[in-house]
mmCIF file with all atom_site columns, C-alpha atoms in Angstrom:
data_model
loop_
_atom_site.group_PDB
_atom_site.id
_atom_site.type_symbol
_atom_site.label_atom_id
_atom_site.label_alt_id
_atom_site.label_comp_id
_atom_site.label_asym_id
_atom_site.label_entity_id
_atom_site.label_seq_id
_atom_site.pdbx_PDB_ins_code
_atom_site.Cartn_x
_atom_site.Cartn_y
_atom_site.Cartn_z
_atom_site.occupancy
_atom_site.B_iso_or_equiv
_atom_site.pdbx_formal_charge
_atom_site.auth_seq_id
_atom_site.auth_comp_id
_atom_site.auth_asym_id
_atom_site.auth_atom_id
_atom_site.pdbx_PDB_model_num
ATOM 1   C CA . ILE A 1 1   ? -2.432  -43.675 -15.984 1.00 0.00 ? 1   ILE A CA 1
ATOM 2   C CA . LEU A 1 2   ? -4.546  -44.308 -18.931 1.00 0.00 ? 2   LEU A CA 1
ATOM 3   C CA . ASN A 1 3   ? -6.009  -41.345 -20.850 1.00 0.00 ? 3   ASN A CA 1
ATOM 4   C CA . VAL A 1 4   ? -9.763  -41.554 -21.303 1.00 0.00 ? 4   VAL A CA 1
ATOM 5   C CA . GLU A 1 5   ? -11.287 -38.456 -23.042 1.00 0.00 ? 5   GLU A CA 1
ATOM 6   C CA . GLN A 1 6   ? -14.775 -37.508 -23.302 1.00 0.00 ? 6   GLN A CA 1
ATOM 7   C CA . SER A 1 7   ? -16.097 -34.745 -25.504 1.00 0.00 ? 7   SER A CA 1
ATOM 8   C CA . PRO A 1 8   ? -17.747 -32.567 -25.315 1.00 0.00 ? 8   PRO A CA 1
ATOM 9   C CA . GLN A 1 9   ? -17.440 -31.456 -21.793 1.00 0.00 ? 9   GLN A CA 1
ATOM 10  C CA . SER A 1 10  ? -20.895 -30.151 -21.707 1.00 0.00 ? 10  SER A CA 1
ATOM 11  C CA . LEU A 1 11  ? -23.775 -29.915 -23.946 1.00 0.00 ? 11  LEU A CA 1
ATOM 12  C CA . HIS A 1 12  ? -27.039 -28.042 -24.039 1.00 0.00 ? 12  HIS A CA 1
ATOM 13  C CA . VAL A 1 13  ? -29.726 -29.018 -26.140 1.00 0.00 ? 13  VAL A CA 1
ATOM 14  C CA . GLN A 1 14  ? -33.503 -28.584 -26.728 1.00 0.00 ? 14  GLN A CA 1
ATOM 15  C CA . GLU A 1 15  ? -36.128 -31.180 -25.807 1.00 0.00 ? 15  GLU A CA 1
ATOM 16  C CA . GLY A 1 16  ? -36.681 -33.346 -28.925 1.00 0.00 ? 16  GLY A CA 1
ATOM 17  C CA . ASP A 1 17  ? -33.189 -32.887 -30.138 1.00 0.00 ? 17  ASP A CA 1
ATOM 18  C CA . SER A 1 18  ? -30.952 -35.837 -30.839 1.00 0.00 ? 18  SER A CA 1
ATOM 19  C CA . THR A 1 19  ? -27.478 -35.746 -29.521 1.00 0.00 ? 19  THR A CA 1
ATOM 20  C CA . ASN A 1 20  ? -24.148 -37.731 -29.300 1.00 0.00 ? 20  ASN A CA 1
ATOM 21  C CA . PHE A 1 21  ? -21.018 -37.665 -27.427 1.00 0.00 ? 21  PHE A CA 1
ATOM 22  C CA . THR A 1 22  ? -17.653 -39.445 -27.601 1.00 0.00 ? 22  THR A CA 1
ATOM 23  C CA . CYS A 1 23  ? -15.293 -41.379 -25.442 1.00 0.00 ? 23  CYS A CA 1
ATOM 24  C CA . SER A 1 24  ? -11.765 -41.870 -26.681 1.00 0.00 ? 24  SER A CA 1
ATOM 25  C CA . PHE A 1 25  ? -9.224  -44.281 -25.205 1.00 0.00 ? 25  PHE A CA 1
ATOM 26  C CA . PRO A 1 26  ? -6.144  -46.252 -25.990 1.00 0.00 ? 26  PRO A CA 1
ATOM 27  C CA . SER A 1 27  ? -6.969  -49.278 -27.754 1.00 0.00 ? 27  SER A CA 1
ATOM 28  C CA . SER A 1 28  ? -4.085  -51.439 -25.960 1.00 0.00 ? 28  SER A CA 1
ATOM 29  C CA . ASN A 1 29  ? -4.967  -53.557 -23.118 1.00 0.00 ? 29  ASN A CA 1
ATOM 30  C CA . PHE A 1 30  ? -8.762  -53.124 -23.698 1.00 0.00 ? 30  PHE A CA 1
ATOM 31  C CA . TYR A 1 31  ? -11.016 -55.354 -21.701 1.00 0.00 ? 31  TYR A CA 1
ATOM 32  C CA . ALA A 1 32  ? -14.388 -53.552 -21.611 1.00 0.00 ? 32  ALA A CA 1
ATOM 33  C CA . LEU A 1 33  ? -15.859 -50.047 -21.919 1.00 0.00 ? 33  LEU A CA 1
ATOM 34  C CA . HIS A 1 34  ? -18.607 -48.995 -19.629 1.00 0.00 ? 34  HIS A CA 1
ATOM 35  C CA . TRP A 1 35  ? -21.154 -46.004 -19.862 1.00 0.00 ? 35  TRP A CA 1
ATOM 36  C CA . TYR A 1 36  ? -22.689 -44.648 -16.743 1.00 0.00 ? 36  TYR A CA 1
ATOM 37  C CA . ARG A 1 37  ? -25.371 -42.143 -16.127 1.00 0.00 ? 37  ARG A CA 1
ATOM 38  C CA . TRP A 1 38  ? -24.851 -39.763 -13.121 1.00 0.00 ? 38  TRP A CA 1
ATOM 39  C CA . GLU A 1 39  ? -27.924 -37.636 -12.275 1.00 0.00 ? 39  GLU A CA 1
ATOM 40  C CA . THR A 1 40  ? -27.449 -34.901 -9.742  1.00 0.00 ? 40  THR A CA 1
ATOM 41  C CA . ALA A 1 41  ? -27.892 -36.009 -6.099  1.00 0.00 ? 41  ALA A CA 1
ATOM 42  C CA . LYS A 1 42  ? -27.926 -39.771 -7.117  1.00 0.00 ? 42  LYS A CA 1
ATOM 43  C CA . SER A 1 43  ? -25.258 -42.381 -7.611  1.00 0.00 ? 43  SER A CA 1
ATOM 44  C CA . PRO A 1 44  ? -23.790 -43.254 -10.938 1.00 0.00 ? 44  PRO A CA 1
ATOM 45  C CA . GLU A 1 45  ? -25.808 -45.846 -12.717 1.00 0.00 ? 45  GLU A CA 1
ATOM 46  C CA . ALA A 1 46  ? -24.636 -48.365 -15.322 1.00 0.00 ? 46  ALA A CA 1
ATOM 47  C CA . LEU A 1 47  ? -26.066 -48.052 -18.879 1.00 0.00 ? 47  LEU A CA 1
ATOM 48  C CA . PHE A 1 48  ? -23.945 -50.327 -21.109 1.00 0.00 ? 48  PHE A CA 1
ATOM 49  C CA . VAL A 1 49  ? -21.083 -52.748 -20.830 1.00 0.00 ? 49  VAL A CA 1
ATOM 50  C CA . MET A 1 50  ? -19.297 -53.181 -24.310 1.00 0.00 ? 50  MET A CA 1
ATOM 51  C CA . THR A 1 51  ? -16.627 -55.477 -24.784 1.00 0.00 ? 51  THR A CA 1
ATOM 52  C CA . LEU A 1 52  ? -16.495 -56.392 -28.590 1.00 0.00 ? 52  LEU A CA 1
ATOM 53  C CA . ASN A 1 53  ? -15.361 -54.334 -31.427 1.00 0.00 ? 53  ASN A CA 1
ATOM 54  C CA . GLY A 1 54  ? -18.361 -53.324 -33.427 1.00 0.00 ? 54  GLY A CA 1
ATOM 55  C CA . ASP A 1 55  ? -20.655 -53.730 -30.298 1.00 0.00 ? 55  ASP A CA 1
ATOM 56  C CA . GLU A 1 56  ? -23.997 -51.864 -30.364 1.00 0.00 ? 56  GLU A CA 1
ATOM 57  C CA . LYS A 1 57  ? -26.120 -51.500 -27.379 1.00 0.00 ? 57  LYS A CA 1
ATOM 58  C CA . LYS A 1 58  ? -29.627 -49.937 -26.837 1.00 0.00 ? 58  LYS A CA 1
ATOM 59  C CA . LYS A 1 59  ? -31.666 -49.176 -24.025 1.00 0.00 ? 59  LYS A CA 1
ATOM 60  C CA . GLY A 1 60  ? -34.756 -47.250 -25.054 1.00 0.00 ? 60  GLY A CA 1
ATOM 61  C CA . ARG A 1 61  ? -33.630 -43.883 -26.715 1.00 0.00 ? 61  ARG A CA 1
ATOM 62  C CA . ILE A 1 62  ? -30.087 -44.304 -25.648 1.00 0.00 ? 62  ILE A CA 1
ATOM 63  C CA . SER A 1 63  ? -27.688 -46.380 -27.833 1.00 0.00 ? 63  SER A CA 1
ATOM 64  C CA . ALA A 1 64  ? -23.944 -46.788 -27.849 1.00 0.00 ? 64  ALA A CA 1
ATOM 65  C CA . THR A 1 65  ? -21.369 -48.137 -30.348 1.00 0.00 ? 65  THR A CA 1
ATOM 66  C CA . LEU A 1 66  ? -17.746 -49.278 -29.803 1.00 0.00 ? 66  LEU A CA 1
ATOM 67  C CA . ASN A 1 67  ? -14.749 -49.354 -32.133 1.00 0.00 ? 67  ASN A CA 1
ATOM 68  C CA . THR A 1 68  ? -11.812 -50.909 -30.206 1.00 0.00 ? 68  THR A CA 1
ATOM 69  C CA . LYS A 1 69  ? -9.276  -50.874 -33.086 1.00 0.00 ? 69  LYS A CA 1
ATOM 70  C CA . GLU A 1 70  ? -9.440  -46.991 -33.221 1.00 0.00 ? 70  GLU A CA 1
ATOM 71  C CA . GLY A 1 71  ? -10.263 -46.440 -29.655 1.00 0.00 ? 71  GLY A CA 1
ATOM 72  C CA . TYR A 1 72  ? -13.726 -44.755 -29.526 1.00 0.00 ? 72  TYR A CA 1
ATOM 73  C CA . SER A 1 73  ? -17.257 -45.274 -28.338 1.00 0.00 ? 73  SER A CA 1
ATOM 74  C CA . TYR A 1 74  ? -20.259 -43.121 -29.198 1.00 0.00 ? 74  TYR A CA 1
ATOM 75  C CA . LEU A 1 75  ? -23.287 -42.526 -27.091 1.00 0.00 ? 75  LEU A CA 1
ATOM 76  C CA . TYR A 1 76  ? -26.510 -41.498 -28.835 1.00 0.00 ? 76  TYR A CA 1
ATOM 77  C CA . ILE A 1 77  ? -29.564 -40.152 -27.277 1.00 0.00 ? 77  ILE A CA 1
ATOM 78  C CA . LYS A 1 78  ? -32.498 -39.915 -29.694 1.00 0.00 ? 78  LYS A CA 1
ATOM 79  C CA . GLY A 1 79  ? -35.321 -37.237 -28.973 1.00 0.00 ? 79  GLY A CA 1
ATOM 80  C CA . SER A 1 80  ? -33.645 -35.909 -25.850 1.00 0.00 ? 80  SER A CA 1
ATOM 81  C CA . GLN A 1 81  ? -36.019 -35.452 -22.841 1.00 0.00 ? 81  GLN A CA 1
ATOM 82  C CA . PRO A 1 82  ? -35.414 -33.154 -19.713 1.00 0.00 ? 82  PRO A CA 1
ATOM 83  C CA . GLU A 1 83  ? -34.990 -36.392 -17.626 1.00 0.00 ? 83  GLU A CA 1
ATOM 84  C CA . ASP A 1 84  ? -31.949 -37.258 -19.973 1.00 0.00 ? 84  ASP A CA 1
ATOM 85  C CA . SER A 1 85  ? -30.184 -34.158 -18.189 1.00 0.00 ? 85  SER A CA 1
ATOM 86  C CA . ALA A 1 86  ? -27.230 -35.807 -16.304 1.00 0.00 ? 86  ALA A CA 1
ATOM 87  C CA . THR A 1 87  ? -23.558 -36.465 -16.618 1.00 0.00 ? 87  THR A CA 1
ATOM 88  C CA . TYR A 1 88  ? -22.395 -39.342 -18.788 1.00 0.00 ? 88  TYR A CA 1
ATOM 89  C CA . LEU A 1 89  ? -19.450 -41.082 -17.950 1.00 0.00 ? 89  LEU A CA 1
ATOM 90  C CA . CYS A 1 90  ? -17.406 -43.704 -19.829 1.00 0.00 ? 90  CYS A CA 1
ATOM 91  C CA . ALA A 1 91  ? -14.814 -46.091 -18.190 1.00 0.00 ? 91  ALA A CA 1
ATOM 92  C CA . LEU A 1 92  ? -12.353 -48.165 -19.604 1.00 0.00 ? 92  LEU A CA 1
ATOM 93  C CA . ARG A 1 93  ? -11.477 -51.518 -18.028 1.00 0.00 ? 93  ARG A CA 1
ATOM 94  C CA . THR A 1 94  ? -8.206  -53.020 -18.706 1.00 0.00 ? 94  THR A CA 1
ATOM 95  C CA . ASN A 1 95  ? -6.856  -56.463 -18.178 1.00 0.00 ? 95  ASN A CA 1
ATOM 96  C CA . ALA A 1 96  ? -5.220  -55.187 -15.073 1.00 0.00 ? 96  ALA A CA 1
ATOM 97  C CA . GLY A 1 97  ? -8.729  -55.050 -13.401 1.00 0.00 ? 97  GLY A CA 1
ATOM 98  C CA . LYS A 1 98  ? -9.175  -51.492 -12.540 1.00 0.00 ? 98  LYS A CA 1
ATOM 99  C CA . SER A 1 99  ? -11.300 -48.857 -14.481 1.00 0.00 ? 99  SER A CA 1
ATOM 100 C CA . THR A 1 100 ? -10.245 -45.526 -15.689 1.00 0.00 ? 100 THR A CA 1
ATOM 101 C CA . PHE A 1 101 ? -13.016 -43.048 -15.964 1.00 0.00 ? 101 PHE A CA 1
ATOM 102 C CA . GLY A 1 102 ? -13.374 -39.993 -18.374 1.00 0.00 ? 102 GLY A CA 1
ATOM 103 C CA . ASP A 1 103 ? -14.359 -36.711 -16.972 1.00 0.00 ? 103 ASP A CA 1
ATOM 104 C CA . GLY A 1 104 ? -17.690 -37.065 -18.223 1.00 0.00 ? 104 GLY A CA 1
ATOM 105 C CA . THR A 1 105 ? -20.158 -35.099 -20.647 1.00 0.00 ? 105 THR A CA 1
ATOM 106 C CA . THR A 1 106 ? -22.766 -33.150 -18.761 1.00 0.00 ? 106 THR A CA 1
ATOM 107 C CA . LEU A 1 107 ? -25.959 -32.996 -20.811 1.00 0.00 ? 107 LEU A CA 1
ATOM 108 C CA . THR A 1 108 ? -28.699 -30.508 -20.113 1.00 0.00 ? 108 THR A CA 1
ATOM 109 C CA . VAL A 1 109 ? -31.913 -30.728 -21.900 1.00 0.00 ? 109 VAL A CA 1
ATOM 110 C CA . LYS A 1 110 ? -34.102 -27.670 -21.818 1.00 0.00 ? 110 LYS A CA 1
ATOM 111 C CA . PRO A 1 111 ? -37.822 -28.179 -22.011 1.00 0.00 ? 111 PRO A CA 1
ATOM 112 C CA . ASP V 2 1   ? -31.202 -54.999 -6.216  1.00 0.00 ? 1   ASP V CA 1
ATOM 113 C CA . VAL V 2 2   ? -27.797 -54.550 -5.277  1.00 0.00 ? 2   VAL V CA 1
ATOM 114 C CA . LYS V 2 3   ? -27.306 -52.125 -2.451  1.00 0.00 ? 3   LYS V CA 1
ATOM 115 C CA . VAL V 2 4   ? -24.044 -50.250 -1.641  1.00 0.00 ? 4   VAL V CA 1
ATOM 116 C CA . THR V 2 5   ? -24.220 -47.976 1.413   1.00 0.00 ? 5   THR V CA 1
ATOM 117 C CA . GLN V 2 6   ? -21.722 -45.495 2.886   1.00 0.00 ? 6   GLN V CA 1
ATOM 118 C CA . SER V 2 7   ? -21.565 -44.740 6.424   1.00 0.00 ? 7   SER V CA 1
ATOM 119 C CA . SER V 2 8   ? -22.196 -40.842 5.994   1.00 0.00 ? 8   SER V CA 1
ATOM 120 C CA . ARG V 2 9   ? -23.405 -38.463 3.303   1.00 0.00 ? 9   ARG V CA 1
ATOM 121 C CA . TYR V 2 10  ? -21.696 -35.419 4.819   1.00 0.00 ? 10  TYR V CA 1
ATOM 122 C CA . LEU V 2 11  ? -18.622 -35.300 6.956   1.00 0.00 ? 11  LEU V CA 1
ATOM 123 C CA . VAL V 2 12  ? -16.738 -32.382 8.258   1.00 0.00 ? 12  VAL V CA 1
ATOM 124 C CA . LYS V 2 13  ? -13.365 -32.973 9.797   1.00 0.00 ? 13  LYS V CA 1
ATOM 125 C CA . ARG V 2 14  ? -10.337 -30.933 10.877  1.00 0.00 ? 14  ARG V CA 1
ATOM 126 C CA . THR V 2 15  ? -6.758  -30.993 9.630   1.00 0.00 ? 15  THR V CA 1
ATOM 127 C CA . GLY V 2 16  ? -4.779  -33.788 11.075  1.00 0.00 ? 16  GLY V CA 1
ATOM 128 C CA . GLU V 2 17  ? -7.649  -35.934 12.171  1.00 0.00 ? 17  GLU V CA 1
ATOM 129 C CA . LYS V 2 18  ? -7.936  -39.617 11.264  1.00 0.00 ? 18  LYS V CA 1
ATOM 130 C CA . VAL V 2 19  ? -11.072 -40.248 9.007   1.00 0.00 ? 19  VAL V CA 1
ATOM 131 C CA . PHE V 2 20  ? -12.735 -43.484 8.300   1.00 0.00 ? 20  PHE V CA 1
ATOM 132 C CA . LEU V 2 21  ? -15.185 -43.878 5.462   1.00 0.00 ? 21  LEU V CA 1
ATOM 133 C CA . GLU V 2 22  ? -17.011 -47.048 5.547   1.00 0.00 ? 22  GLU V CA 1
ATOM 134 C CA . CYS V 2 23  ? -18.725 -48.936 2.639   1.00 0.00 ? 23  CYS V CA 1
ATOM 135 C CA . VAL V 2 24  ? -20.882 -52.022 2.737   1.00 0.00 ? 24  VAL V CA 1
ATOM 136 C CA . GLN V 2 25  ? -22.388 -53.938 -0.076  1.00 0.00 ? 25  GLN V CA 1
ATOM 137 C CA . ASP V 2 26  ? -24.961 -56.764 0.028   1.00 0.00 ? 26  ASP V CA 1
ATOM 138 C CA . MET V 2 27  ? -24.266 -58.703 -3.038  1.00 0.00 ? 27  MET V CA 1
ATOM 139 C CA . ASP V 2 28  ? -21.337 -60.747 -2.077  1.00 0.00 ? 28  ASP V CA 1
ATOM 140 C CA . HIS V 2 29  ? -19.172 -58.897 -4.829  1.00 0.00 ? 29  HIS V CA 1
ATOM 141 C CA . GLU V 2 30  ? -15.534 -59.780 -4.699  1.00 0.00 ? 30  GLU V CA 1
ATOM 142 C CA . ASN V 2 31  ? -14.273 -56.339 -6.228  1.00 0.00 ? 31  ASN V CA 1
ATOM 143 C CA . MET V 2 32  ? -14.706 -53.017 -4.397  1.00 0.00 ? 32  MET V CA 1
ATOM 144 C CA . PHE V 2 33  ? -13.507 -49.641 -5.135  1.00 0.00 ? 33  PHE V CA 1
ATOM 145 C CA . TRP V 2 34  ? -12.886 -46.173 -3.660  1.00 0.00 ? 34  TRP V CA 1
ATOM 146 C CA . TYR V 2 35  ? -13.020 -43.120 -5.922  1.00 0.00 ? 35  TYR V CA 1
ATOM 147 C CA . ARG V 2 36  ? -12.831 -39.465 -5.342  1.00 0.00 ? 36  ARG V CA 1
ATOM 148 C CA . GLN V 2 37  ? -14.597 -36.940 -7.556  1.00 0.00 ? 37  GLN V CA 1
ATOM 149 C CA . ASP V 2 38  ? -13.823 -33.409 -7.709  1.00 0.00 ? 38  ASP V CA 1
ATOM 150 C CA . PRO V 2 39  ? -15.352 -30.618 -9.829  1.00 0.00 ? 39  PRO V CA 1
ATOM 151 C CA . GLY V 2 40  ? -14.527 -30.830 -13.554 1.00 0.00 ? 40  GLY V CA 1
ATOM 152 C CA . LEU V 2 41  ? -12.801 -34.137 -13.101 1.00 0.00 ? 41  LEU V CA 1
ATOM 153 C CA . GLY V 2 42  ? -14.066 -37.594 -13.505 1.00 0.00 ? 42  GLY V CA 1
ATOM 154 C CA . LEU V 2 43  ? -13.909 -40.448 -10.947 1.00 0.00 ? 43  LEU V CA 1
ATOM 155 C CA . ARG V 2 44  ? -10.391 -40.987 -9.886  1.00 0.00 ? 44  ARG V CA 1
ATOM 156 C CA . LEU V 2 45  ? -9.439  -44.387 -8.433  1.00 0.00 ? 45  LEU V CA 1
ATOM 157 C CA . ILE V 2 46  ? -7.853  -44.293 -4.902  1.00 0.00 ? 46  ILE V CA 1
ATOM 158 C CA . TYR V 2 47  ? -7.683  -48.117 -4.052  1.00 0.00 ? 47  TYR V CA 1
ATOM 159 C CA . PHE V 2 48  ? -9.455  -51.256 -4.992  1.00 0.00 ? 48  PHE V CA 1
ATOM 160 C CA . SER V 2 49  ? -9.760  -54.767 -3.402  1.00 0.00 ? 49  SER V CA 1
ATOM 161 C CA . TYR V 2 50  ? -10.473 -57.878 -5.224  1.00 0.00 ? 50  TYR V CA 1
ATOM 162 C CA . ASP V 2 51  ? -10.893 -59.978 -2.227  1.00 0.00 ? 51  ASP V CA 1
ATOM 163 C CA . VAL V 2 52  ? -10.816 -59.934 1.617   1.00 0.00 ? 52  VAL V CA 1
ATOM 164 C CA . LYS V 2 53  ? -7.594  -58.639 2.934   1.00 0.00 ? 53  LYS V CA 1
ATOM 165 C CA . MET V 2 54  ? -6.396  -57.847 -0.582  1.00 0.00 ? 54  MET V CA 1
ATOM 166 C CA . LYS V 2 55  ? -5.874  -54.355 -1.858  1.00 0.00 ? 55  LYS V CA 1
ATOM 167 C CA . GLU V 2 56  ? -4.298  -52.709 -4.970  1.00 0.00 ? 56  GLU V CA 1
ATOM 168 C CA . LYS V 2 57  ? -3.307  -49.027 -5.255  1.00 0.00 ? 57  LYS V CA 1
ATOM 169 C CA . GLY V 2 58  ? -5.335  -46.970 -7.806  1.00 0.00 ? 58  GLY V CA 1
ATOM 170 C CA . ASP V 2 59  ? -4.166  -43.794 -9.383  1.00 0.00 ? 59  ASP V CA 1
ATOM 171 C CA . ILE V 2 60  ? -4.098  -41.563 -6.544  1.00 0.00 ? 60  ILE V CA 1
ATOM 172 C CA . PRO V 2 61  ? -3.430  -43.568 -3.357  1.00 0.00 ? 61  PRO V CA 1
ATOM 173 C CA . GLU V 2 62  ? -1.212  -41.007 -1.663  1.00 0.00 ? 62  GLU V CA 1
ATOM 174 C CA . GLY V 2 63  ? -2.652  -39.937 1.755   1.00 0.00 ? 63  GLY V CA 1
ATOM 175 C CA . TYR V 2 64  ? -5.086  -42.912 1.835   1.00 0.00 ? 64  TYR V CA 1
ATOM 176 C CA . SER V 2 65  ? -5.128  -46.532 3.149   1.00 0.00 ? 65  SER V CA 1
ATOM 177 C CA . VAL V 2 66  ? -7.861  -49.178 2.994   1.00 0.00 ? 66  VAL V CA 1
ATOM 178 C CA . SER V 2 67  ? -9.025  -52.112 4.863   1.00 0.00 ? 67  SER V CA 1
ATOM 179 C CA . ARG V 2 68  ? -10.979 -55.153 3.795   1.00 0.00 ? 68  ARG V CA 1
ATOM 180 C CA . GLU V 2 69  ? -11.659 -57.387 6.690   1.00 0.00 ? 69  GLU V CA 1
ATOM 181 C CA . LYS V 2 70  ? -14.841 -58.786 5.533   1.00 0.00 ? 70  LYS V CA 1
ATOM 182 C CA . LYS V 2 71  ? -16.024 -59.257 2.110   1.00 0.00 ? 71  LYS V CA 1
ATOM 183 C CA . GLU V 2 72  ? -19.075 -57.041 2.415   1.00 0.00 ? 72  GLU V CA 1
ATOM 184 C CA . ARG V 2 73  ? -17.017 -54.068 3.994   1.00 0.00 ? 73  ARG V CA 1
ATOM 185 C CA . PHE V 2 74  ? -14.419 -51.931 2.387   1.00 0.00 ? 74  PHE V CA 1
ATOM 186 C CA . SER V 2 75  ? -13.150 -48.976 4.407   1.00 0.00 ? 75  SER V CA 1
ATOM 187 C CA . LEU V 2 76  ? -11.170 -45.954 3.279   1.00 0.00 ? 76  LEU V CA 1
ATOM 188 C CA . ILE V 2 77  ? -8.891  -44.274 5.852   1.00 0.00 ? 77  ILE V CA 1
ATOM 189 C CA . LEU V 2 78  ? -7.310  -40.889 5.740   1.00 0.00 ? 78  LEU V CA 1
ATOM 190 C CA . GLU V 2 79  ? -4.683  -41.205 8.293   1.00 0.00 ? 79  GLU V CA 1
ATOM 191 C CA . SER V 2 80  ? -4.096  -37.448 8.702   1.00 0.00 ? 80  SER V CA 1
ATOM 192 C CA . ALA V 2 81  ? -6.781  -35.460 6.804   1.00 0.00 ? 81  ALA V CA 1
ATOM 193 C CA . SER V 2 82  ? -5.578  -32.571 4.919   1.00 0.00 ? 82  SER V CA 1
ATOM 194 C CA . THR V 2 83  ? -7.518  -29.730 3.085   1.00 0.00 ? 83  THR V CA 1
ATOM 195 C CA . ASN V 2 84  ? -6.720  -31.005 -0.286  1.00 0.00 ? 84  ASN V CA 1
ATOM 196 C CA . GLN V 2 85  ? -8.629  -34.219 0.662   1.00 0.00 ? 85  GLN V CA 1
ATOM 197 C CA . THR V 2 86  ? -11.897 -32.317 0.715   1.00 0.00 ? 86  THR V CA 1
ATOM 198 C CA . SER V 2 87  ? -13.948 -34.048 -1.879  1.00 0.00 ? 87  SER V CA 1
ATOM 199 C CA . MET V 2 88  ? -16.738 -36.372 -2.799  1.00 0.00 ? 88  MET V CA 1
ATOM 200 C CA . TYR V 2 89  ? -15.899 -39.977 -2.145  1.00 0.00 ? 89  TYR V CA 1
ATOM 201 C CA . LEU V 2 90  ? -17.631 -42.719 -3.872  1.00 0.00 ? 90  LEU V CA 1
ATOM 202 C CA . CYS V 2 91  ? -17.524 -46.619 -3.151  1.00 0.00 ? 91  CYS V CA 1
ATOM 203 C CA . ALA V 2 92  ? -18.450 -49.131 -5.638  1.00 0.00 ? 92  ALA V CA 1
ATOM 204 C CA . SER V 2 93  ? -18.683 -52.921 -5.866  1.00 0.00 ? 93  SER V CA 1
ATOM 205 C CA . MET V 2 94  ? -18.502 -54.981 -8.948  1.00 0.00 ? 94  MET V CA 1
ATOM 206 C CA . SER V 2 95  ? -20.665 -57.620 -10.167 1.00 0.00 ? 95  SER V CA 1
ATOM 207 C CA . SER V 2 96  ? -19.403 -60.838 -12.246 1.00 0.00 ? 96  SER V CA 1
ATOM 208 C CA . THR V 2 97  ? -20.665 -58.985 -15.374 1.00 0.00 ? 97  THR V CA 1
ATOM 209 C CA . ASP V 2 98  ? -18.323 -56.125 -14.629 1.00 0.00 ? 98  ASP V CA 1
ATOM 210 C CA . THR V 2 99  ? -20.962 -53.638 -13.825 1.00 0.00 ? 99  THR V CA 1
ATOM 211 C CA . GLN V 2 100 ? -20.098 -51.374 -10.910 1.00 0.00 ? 100 GLN V CA 1
ATOM 212 C CA . TYR V 2 101 ? -22.699 -50.358 -8.297  1.00 0.00 ? 101 TYR V CA 1
ATOM 213 C CA . PHE V 2 102 ? -22.080 -47.154 -6.625  1.00 0.00 ? 102 PHE V CA 1
ATOM 214 C CA . GLY V 2 103 ? -22.928 -46.009 -3.140  1.00 0.00 ? 103 GLY V CA 1
ATOM 215 C CA . PRO V 2 104 ? -24.548 -42.484 -2.577  1.00 0.00 ? 104 PRO V CA 1
ATOM 216 C CA . GLY V 2 105 ? -21.205 -40.838 -1.959  1.00 0.00 ? 105 GLY V CA 1
ATOM 217 C CA . THR V 2 106 ? -19.687 -39.042 1.116   1.00 0.00 ? 106 THR V CA 1
ATOM 218 C CA . ARG V 2 107 ? -19.063 -35.341 0.759   1.00 0.00 ? 107 ARG V CA 1
ATOM 219 C CA . LEU V 2 108 ? -16.103 -34.637 3.072   1.00 0.00 ? 108 LEU V CA 1
ATOM 220 C CA . THR V 2 109 ? -14.843 -31.383 4.024   1.00 0.00 ? 109 THR V CA 1
ATOM 221 C CA . VAL V 2 110 ? -11.552 -30.911 5.851   1.00 0.00 ? 110 VAL V CA 1
ATOM 222 C CA . LEU V 2 111 ? -11.238 -27.515 7.526   1.00 0.00 ? 111 LEU V CA 1
#
């Protein structure tokens, strides 16, 4: 079983703060790295798919970077809003075809 | 929009019962997955299927089996439910771009 680690486990910020969290993974057998957002009472939704070392993706105030050589990805949220409150999951897809998820970072943004 | 549906949102069963959890997707995706999610843990892969009648064990297949008789339907079976199978079960299907689309989840309680 691959070890995909996310840190921190939880984060509490004030509205307007910028924040970031980390996903670490073994760099061997890398195929793709996914970020998902999981809001309470909803299904996880895809944010980004990243495949190339040095990839940077952006969607509104949320962006992500990928370093496959050292085995990490960062997710950044600029100017956090209460609606950003959710659990953010990263998942490593290997050549074997399955994905291994991290335990997630739960973000709470206080108004 | 991709739609993934699961047969029940909430289910209560007794120890020893046979339990069927159904998942249907409407986007002709080949790959489908069953995960369970427990407090403090990320999504853990139980089984996945990459084609009709094809299945692969995930990280925690013990106590479960699956069935994929039609492309759109992927069923998870608990042959004899036990209390340690009380959990949230999530089904997902995967597009050609590697993105997973999740169902709403089934919260199963085994008494």
